Every structure is written in structure tokens, then in C-alpha cells.
Amino acid sequence: MAAFAPSTGISMPVTQLNLHRAELEYERLQRCKPSYIGNIELDAGNNNIWNVLLLPPRPPYNEGAFRLRITFPSDYPFKPPHFRLMTAIYHPNIDERGMMCLPLLQYDNWKPAMTVENAIQSLIFLLDDPEPERPIRLDLAEQLLKDNKAFMEAAQRETKEHAEKRPSS
């Protein structure tokens, strides 16, 4: 199956078109990197995997940097990318393996017009404002609802212990 790539004016197989879309997004993010992204690197030998250093802007995560691994399916952008946080984080919507509950990345919610930048921004919003009503880690959601101060202190302590050091500005 072939598709027409409007920016180039040529037809190419869908898989190549999909890789081209991810490539364009990568180049755009490299040129216009938001402040909450420290860096983006392609996985060695596999351009379908990105390693992103996230710099959350607000407490309790703003004193650390977090590695995000983004894997693109062969039918991207028609299917969402897969996100996994590689750095441990104390958060009710992200489990111990880095899997997250992010509605934008669910198949039913994802639209081809969405970008990886939209999804990363959605993750940053989730870090800034956890959603205890949709938890993966019930104990942390309960703590957040019952004792916000204790949650924030624990999250800040865990960030200092497990997160990467932020790059110098």
C-alpha cells in the first residue's frame, strides 16, 4: 500500500511515510525544544525509539530529570506512540515499571493529527497535576487525597533519590 506524502509530492509505502512523520517531528522538536525537554536522542540503531529527558517545571518533580522512552509503532501516526518512564517516580498515575495512565495515548483517543509533542506535553500536565481519580497506584492516590503535604514531601524525597540530575542551563 502506498500513500502520497504532500510535503514531498511523491508516493511511498505507508511504513516509510510513518517513519518520515516521526522523523519530521524529531527534527522539529530538536529545533524548537520546549523548556520541559532537556534532550532527545534516537536509540542506537533504531530511529523508532526515542529517549527523552523530561524536566518537569513544578514541584515535587522539578528538582530532577526523568528519562522517557518513546516507541513508535509501524503504523504511527494512525496508532499512538508507546510511552514508558525509565526513571522511577512517586506518582499515582505511573506504576513502578514506568507504565502510565495517559488518556491521550489510548487508541480510542489518539488521532493522526496529534503529535509526540502533544503527548509529551500531556504527560508534563499529568506530572504537574496528578489524577487520583484514575490511579494505577492506589496507595499513592489515597495519600494524595488524604494528606497532600505528605505526598508532596515523599514525592520530592523520591525525586532527589531516583531522578537524574538536571542539565546545567
Tab-separated table of C-alpha atoms in Angstrom:
chain	number	residue	atom	x	y	z
A	1	MET	CA	0.000	0.000	0.000
A	2	ALA	CA	1.331	3.433	-0.881
A	3	ALA	CA	0.401	6.874	0.346
A	4	PHE	CA	1.009	10.314	-1.032
A	5	ALA	CA	3.375	12.491	1.014
A	6	PRO	CA	2.146	16.058	0.353
A	7	SER	CA	5.319	17.759	1.562
A	8	THR	CA	7.465	15.823	-0.909
A	9	GLY	CA	4.972	15.288	-3.726
A	10	ILE	CA	5.883	11.598	-4.025
A	11	SER	CA	4.228	8.311	-3.214
A	12	MET	CA	5.896	5.991	-0.745
A	13	PRO	CA	4.944	2.880	1.226
A	14	VAL	CA	2.913	3.632	4.351
A	15	THR	CA	5.689	2.365	6.647
A	16	GLN	CA	8.174	4.814	5.110
A	17	LEU	CA	5.616	7.617	5.352
A	18	ASN	CA	5.099	6.804	9.032
A	19	LEU	CA	8.834	6.836	9.702
A	20	HIS	CA	9.066	10.108	7.797
A	21	ARG	CA	6.390	11.648	10.047
A	22	ALA	CA	8.271	10.637	13.201
A	23	GLU	CA	11.492	11.962	11.656
A	24	LEU	CA	9.869	15.328	10.927
A	25	GLU	CA	8.570	15.540	14.491
A	26	TYR	CA	12.024	14.689	15.844
A	27	GLU	CA	13.647	17.421	13.733
A	28	ARG	CA	11.021	19.952	14.779
A	29	LEU	CA	11.497	19.160	18.468
A	30	GLN	CA	15.271	19.460	18.084
A	31	ARG	CA	14.840	22.924	16.524
A	32	CYS	CA	12.110	24.193	18.860
A	33	LYS	CA	12.672	22.281	22.077
A	34	PRO	CA	10.178	23.158	24.840
A	35	SER	CA	11.680	24.083	28.217
A	36	TYR	CA	10.399	20.834	29.767
A	37	ILE	CA	12.612	18.743	27.453
A	38	GLY	CA	16.311	18.513	28.291
A	39	ASN	CA	17.288	16.463	25.260
A	40	ILE	CA	16.006	13.910	22.768
A	41	GLU	CA	18.174	11.110	21.424
A	42	LEU	CA	17.412	8.389	18.934
A	43	ASP	CA	18.040	4.881	20.210
A	44	ALA	CA	21.244	3.443	18.756
A	45	GLY	CA	20.330	1.654	15.555
A	46	ASN	CA	16.570	2.199	15.866
A	47	ASN	CA	15.005	5.520	14.866
A	48	ASN	CA	11.614	4.234	16.043
A	49	ILE	CA	12.734	4.619	19.653
A	50	TRP	CA	13.400	7.995	21.234
A	51	ASN	CA	14.961	8.642	24.628
A	52	VAL	CA	13.744	11.936	26.043
A	53	LEU	CA	14.980	13.711	29.162
A	54	LEU	CA	11.983	15.370	30.820
A	55	LEU	CA	12.379	18.418	33.051
A	56	PRO	CA	9.101	18.866	34.928
A	57	PRO	CA	8.669	22.552	35.796
A	58	ARG	CA	6.759	22.277	39.090
A	59	PRO	CA	7.232	20.648	42.499
A	60	PRO	CA	7.653	17.967	43.590
A	61	TYR	CA	9.417	16.746	40.423
A	62	ASN	CA	11.181	19.961	39.384
A	63	GLU	CA	14.428	19.079	41.163
A	64	GLY	CA	15.104	16.082	38.945
A	65	ALA	CA	15.138	14.897	35.354
A	66	PHE	CA	13.248	11.833	34.146
A	67	ARG	CA	14.042	9.513	31.214
A	68	LEU	CA	11.113	8.804	28.918
A	69	ARG	CA	11.319	6.084	26.271
A	70	ILE	CA	9.018	6.588	23.289
A	71	THR	CA	8.467	3.699	20.898
A	72	PHE	CA	6.712	4.314	17.601
A	73	PRO	CA	4.508	1.590	16.123
A	74	SER	CA	4.902	0.829	12.420
A	75	ASP	CA	1.503	2.426	11.777
A	76	TYR	CA	2.271	5.725	13.518
A	77	PRO	CA	0.617	8.319	13.392
A	78	PHE	CA	-2.530	6.238	12.940
A	79	LYS	CA	-1.741	4.483	16.225
A	80	PRO	CA	-0.291	6.254	19.269
A	81	PRO	CA	3.332	6.007	20.329
A	82	HIS	CA	4.102	3.960	23.437
A	83	PHE	CA	5.457	5.886	26.444
A	84	ARG	CA	7.413	4.356	29.313
A	85	LEU	CA	9.108	6.343	32.049
A	86	MET	CA	12.504	4.744	32.655
A	87	THR	CA	13.235	6.737	35.810
A	88	ALA	CA	11.427	5.724	39.000
A	89	ILE	CA	8.821	8.276	40.056
A	90	TYR	CA	6.472	8.608	43.025
A	91	HIS	CA	3.210	9.280	41.176
A	92	PRO	CA	-0.301	7.781	41.394
A	93	ASN	CA	-0.708	7.575	37.602
A	94	ILE	CA	2.640	5.906	36.823
A	95	ASP	CA	3.488	2.424	38.061
A	96	GLU	CA	6.809	1.016	39.264
A	97	ARG	CA	7.651	-0.169	35.720
A	98	GLY	CA	7.068	3.295	34.246
A	99	MET	CA	3.749	2.440	32.614
A	100	MET	CA	1.268	5.293	32.758
A	101	CYS	CA	-2.393	6.079	32.536
A	102	LEU	CA	-2.386	8.862	29.939
A	103	PRO	CA	-5.748	9.153	28.109
A	104	LEU	CA	-4.240	10.834	25.038
A	105	LEU	CA	-2.178	7.692	24.333
A	106	GLN	CA	-5.158	5.332	24.363
A	107	TYR	CA	-6.151	4.002	20.935
A	108	ASP	CA	-9.687	5.409	21.158
A	109	ASN	CA	-8.435	8.912	21.962
A	110	TRP	CA	-5.431	9.168	19.639
A	111	LYS	CA	-5.889	10.985	16.315
A	112	PRO	CA	-3.334	11.093	13.457
A	113	ALA	CA	-3.231	14.898	13.699
A	114	MET	CA	-1.774	14.616	17.217
A	115	THR	CA	1.968	14.795	17.684
A	116	VAL	CA	4.524	13.396	20.069
A	117	GLU	CA	4.941	16.921	21.410
A	118	ASN	CA	1.201	16.946	22.277
A	119	ALA	CA	1.648	13.652	24.120
A	120	ILE	CA	4.776	14.775	25.997
A	121	GLN	CA	3.001	17.980	26.997
A	122	SER	CA	0.068	15.890	28.228
A	123	LEU	CA	2.488	13.844	30.356
A	124	ILE	CA	4.009	17.038	31.800
A	125	PHE	CA	0.481	18.227	32.697
A	126	LEU	CA	-0.129	14.880	34.417
A	127	LEU	CA	3.104	15.224	36.404
A	128	ASP	CA	2.105	18.760	37.410
A	129	ASP	CA	-1.435	17.750	38.301
A	130	PRO	CA	-1.829	14.047	39.222
A	131	GLU	CA	-5.259	12.494	38.697
A	132	PRO	CA	-6.051	10.427	41.804
A	133	GLU	CA	-9.469	9.552	40.357
A	134	ARG	CA	-7.699	7.409	37.688
A	135	PRO	CA	-4.856	5.821	39.661
A	136	ILE	CA	-2.538	2.995	38.809
A	137	ARG	CA	-1.043	3.106	42.304
A	138	LEU	CA	-3.971	3.236	44.703
A	139	ASP	CA	-1.831	3.818	47.792
A	140	LEU	CA	-0.312	6.982	46.317
A	141	ALA	CA	-3.690	8.257	45.111
A	142	GLU	CA	-5.107	7.746	48.587
A	143	GLN	CA	-2.155	9.554	50.168
A	144	LEU	CA	-2.512	12.435	47.704
A	145	LEU	CA	-6.209	12.818	48.541
A	146	LYS	CA	-5.901	12.391	52.314
A	147	ASP	CA	-2.587	14.125	53.029
A	148	ASN	CA	-1.325	16.235	50.136
A	149	LYS	CA	1.588	17.608	52.161
A	150	ALA	CA	2.890	14.106	52.999
A	151	PHE	CA	2.503	13.073	49.346
A	152	MET	CA	4.447	16.111	48.110
A	153	GLU	CA	7.233	15.531	50.659
A	154	ALA	CA	7.518	11.839	49.742
A	155	ALA	CA	7.484	12.617	46.003
A	156	GLN	CA	10.176	15.260	46.460
A	157	ARG	CA	12.314	12.873	48.533
A	158	GLU	CA	11.929	10.087	45.938
A	159	THR	CA	12.767	12.535	43.145
A	160	LYS	CA	16.006	13.523	44.876
A	161	GLU	CA	16.851	9.857	45.408
A	162	HIS	CA	15.943	8.358	41.997
A	163	ALA	CA	15.760	11.085	39.354
A	164	GLU	CA	18.688	12.136	37.203
A	165	LYS	CA	20.465	15.388	37.819
A	166	ARG	CA	19.113	18.229	35.699
A	167	PRO	CA	21.444	19.508	32.996
A	168	SER	CA	23.057	22.884	33.609
A	169	SER	CA	21.379	25.761	31.813
